[in-house]
XYZ file of N, CA and C in Angstrom:
246
model
N -69.314 -27.195 -50.887
C -68.101 -26.451 -50.816
C -67.615 -26.475 -49.376
N -66.313 -26.577 -49.210
C -65.683 -26.510 -47.894
C -64.832 -25.253 -47.851
N -64.934 -24.536 -46.740
C -64.179 -23.293 -46.615
C -63.938 -23.014 -45.136
N -62.872 -22.305 -44.845
C -62.577 -21.960 -43.456
C -63.573 -20.923 -42.964
N -63.926 -21.024 -41.684
C -64.951 -20.157 -41.119
C -64.544 -18.685 -41.111
N -63.262 -18.399 -41.242
C -62.806 -17.007 -41.256
C -62.889 -16.385 -42.651
N -63.215 -17.175 -43.666
C -63.294 -16.672 -45.046
C -64.717 -16.229 -45.375
N -64.885 -15.579 -46.498
C -66.189 -15.108 -46.965
C -66.861 -16.219 -47.775
N -67.655 -17.040 -47.095
C -68.278 -18.206 -47.729
C -69.258 -17.803 -48.827
N -70.053 -16.772 -48.596
C -71.043 -16.353 -49.599
C -70.358 -15.898 -50.884
N -69.283 -15.144 -50.762
C -68.542 -14.689 -51.945
C -67.911 -15.871 -52.667
N -67.431 -16.848 -51.915
C -66.813 -18.030 -52.521
C -67.849 -18.840 -53.299
N -69.047 -18.981 -52.760
C -70.111 -19.707 -53.469
C -70.432 -19.001 -54.782
N -70.539 -17.681 -54.738
C -70.819 -16.929 -55.973
C -69.694 -17.129 -56.989
N -68.433 -17.117 -56.521
C -67.279 -17.291 -57.411
C -67.315 -18.671 -58.067
N -67.521 -19.728 -57.254
C -67.568 -21.094 -57.792
C -68.753 -21.257 -58.742
N -69.908 -20.693 -58.380
C -71.107 -20.814 -59.227
C -70.854 -20.219 -60.607
N -70.190 -19.077 -60.644
C -69.878 -18.450 -61.928
C -68.862 -19.291 -62.703
N -67.854 -19.812 -62.007
C -66.808 -20.588 -62.669
C -67.359 -21.856 -63.323
N -68.212 -22.584 -62.594
C -68.725 -23.859 -63.109
C -70.084 -23.711 -63.803
N -70.568 -22.471 -63.877
C -71.828 -22.165 -64.558
C -73.004 -22.960 -64.001
N -73.110 -22.945 -62.673
C -74.213 -23.590 -61.965
C -74.788 -22.549 -61.006
N -76.113 -22.378 -60.961
C -76.694 -21.390 -60.055
C -76.333 -21.698 -58.596
N -76.061 -20.670 -57.790
C -75.705 -20.890 -56.381
C -76.768 -21.685 -55.616
N -78.020 -21.592 -56.050
C -79.104 -22.313 -55.372
C -78.939 -23.826 -55.488
N -78.196 -24.285 -56.472
C -77.984 -25.722 -56.670
C -76.902 -26.280 -55.745
N -76.144 -25.409 -55.098
C -75.084 -25.848 -54.197
C -75.682 -26.367 -52.900
N -75.051 -27.385 -52.345
C -75.471 -27.872 -51.037
C -74.938 -26.929 -49.966
N -75.345 -27.174 -48.735
C -74.909 -26.336 -47.621
C -73.386 -26.334 -47.532
N -72.814 -25.169 -47.285
C -71.362 -25.022 -47.170
C -70.870 -25.670 -45.886
N -69.777 -26.401 -45.995
C -69.147 -27.023 -44.833
C -68.046 -26.089 -44.341
N -68.207 -25.589 -43.116
C -67.221 -24.666 -42.552
C -66.163 -25.428 -41.774
N -64.910 -25.150 -42.102
C -63.786 -25.763 -41.393
C -63.424 -24.860 -40.219
N -63.249 -25.460 -39.069
C -62.902 -24.710 -37.862
C -61.536 -24.057 -37.990
N -61.432 -22.856 -37.420
C -60.156 -22.144 -37.410
C -59.251 -22.750 -36.344
N -58.041 -23.121 -36.727
C -57.044 -23.655 -35.801
C -55.851 -22.703 -35.822
N -55.734 -21.883 -34.786
C -54.688 -20.851 -34.773
C -53.263 -21.394 -34.892
N -53.024 -22.631 -34.504
C -51.671 -23.173 -34.546
C -51.275 -23.671 -35.936
N -52.240 -23.797 -36.836
C -51.960 -24.262 -38.192
C -51.545 -23.076 -39.060
N -50.462 -23.238 -39.791
C -50.018 -22.196 -40.716
C -50.596 -22.500 -42.090
N -51.611 -21.734 -42.467
C -52.267 -21.932 -43.755
C -51.643 -21.041 -44.811
N -51.554 -21.554 -46.026
C -51.025 -20.768 -47.139
C -52.149 -20.147 -47.958
N -53.317 -20.777 -47.954
C -54.460 -20.263 -48.717
C -55.237 -19.278 -47.859
N -54.772 -18.056 -47.844
C -55.444 -17.012 -47.072
C -55.571 -15.779 -47.952
N -56.338 -14.832 -47.510
C -56.472 -13.588 -48.257
C -57.735 -13.546 -49.094
N -57.864 -12.470 -49.843
C -59.079 -12.228 -50.629
C -59.278 -13.244 -51.748
N -58.207 -13.874 -52.205
C -58.350 -14.821 -53.315
C -58.600 -16.257 -52.855
N -58.757 -16.486 -51.550
C -59.080 -17.825 -51.040
C -60.560 -18.088 -51.266
N -60.874 -19.185 -51.950
C -62.269 -19.474 -52.294
C -62.712 -20.860 -51.882
N -61.998 -21.481 -50.975
C -62.409 -22.780 -50.480
C -62.173 -23.895 -51.478
N -62.812 -25.016 -51.214
C -62.648 -26.209 -52.039
C -64.034 -26.675 -52.489
N -64.225 -26.749 -53.780
C -65.503 -27.208 -54.313
C -65.540 -28.725 -54.277
N -66.581 -29.264 -53.690
C -66.774 -30.707 -53.617
C -67.919 -31.068 -54.555
N -67.685 -32.035 -55.417
C -68.704 -32.435 -56.385
C -69.194 -33.834 -56.043
N -70.506 -33.974 -55.872
C -71.122 -35.275 -55.621
C -71.771 -35.741 -56.919
N -71.379 -36.906 -57.379
C -71.916 -37.445 -58.626
C -72.614 -38.765 -58.332
N -73.871 -38.845 -58.716
C -74.627 -40.075 -58.571
C -74.816 -40.647 -59.970
N -74.423 -41.877 -60.149
C -74.609 -42.482 -61.462
C -73.377 -43.198 -61.955
N -73.303 -43.336 -63.253
C -72.263 -44.136 -63.893
C -70.889 -43.492 -63.778
N -69.883 -44.328 -63.900
C -68.506 -43.844 -63.832
C -68.165 -42.963 -65.026
N -68.945 -43.065 -66.084
C -68.713 -42.228 -67.263
C -68.778 -40.747 -66.893
N -69.697 -40.387 -65.992
C -69.810 -39.000 -65.542
C -68.543 -38.595 -64.791
N -68.022 -39.501 -63.961
C -66.789 -39.229 -63.224
C -65.649 -38.917 -64.188
N -65.497 -39.745 -65.210
C -64.404 -39.539 -66.166
C -64.576 -38.232 -66.927
N -65.803 -37.854 -67.191
C -66.049 -36.576 -67.871
C -65.627 -35.407 -66.988
N -65.995 -35.476 -65.704
C -65.602 -34.419 -64.768
C -64.088 -34.377 -64.631
N -63.463 -35.544 -64.558
C -62.006 -35.578 -64.463
C -61.374 -34.929 -65.700
N -61.940 -35.162 -66.866
C -61.441 -34.537 -68.090
C -61.599 -33.025 -68.068
N -62.732 -32.558 -67.535
C -62.951 -31.116 -67.407
C -61.895 -30.508 -66.495
N -61.653 -31.159 -65.358
C -60.652 -30.646 -64.413
C -59.265 -30.654 -65.039
N -58.956 -31.685 -65.803
C -57.649 -31.737 -66.469
C -57.522 -30.572 -67.436
N -58.588 -30.289 -68.155
C -58.566 -29.166 -69.079
C -58.404 -27.827 -68.379
N -58.998 -27.694 -67.186
C -58.892 -26.443 -66.432
C -57.506 -26.263 -65.839
N -56.885 -27.364 -65.416
C -55.596 -27.258 -64.732
C -54.432 -27.605 -65.631
N -54.703 -28.240 -66.759
C -53.670 -28.690 -67.698
C -52.664 -29.614 -67.021
N -53.158 -30.435 -66.089
C -52.316 -31.412 -65.400
C -52.973 -32.782 -65.490
N -52.172 -33.823 -65.472
C -52.704 -35.174 -65.434
C -53.174 -35.497 -64.024
N -54.255 -36.278 -63.877
C -54.713 -36.679 -62.541
C -53.727 -37.660 -61.926
N -53.755 -37.807 -60.593
C -52.866 -38.784 -59.954
C -53.195 -40.193 -60.421
N -52.197 -41.028 -60.529
C -52.385 -42.402 -61.008
C -52.275 -43.394 -59.859
N -53.063 -43.193 -58.810
C -52.994 -44.073 -57.643
C -54.172 -45.028 -57.581
N -54.853 -45.221 -58.688
C -56.021 -46.113 -58.690
C -55.596 -47.543 -58.816
C-alpha cells in the first residue's frame, strides 16, 4: 500500500484488509509518500486510504481475474492502452 506520510497508515491498512478480505499481516510494508507542501492534493481528510498495490506472481489469468474484480467494484471498463 502507498499512502502519504501525513495520513493514518495503520487505519488505512485495516480498511483495505477488510475490503479485500485479506489479513493485515499478509500486506507488505507500507510505502510512505513524502509530503510536498506545494502540491495541492484532493485526496485528503479522514476518508483518504491510500492506494492498494497488488503484486501477482504467476499466469496472466490471475491478472485478468483481478481486473474483473476491480471492474465489478468500480463498474467501469479498464483503460484500453495495451
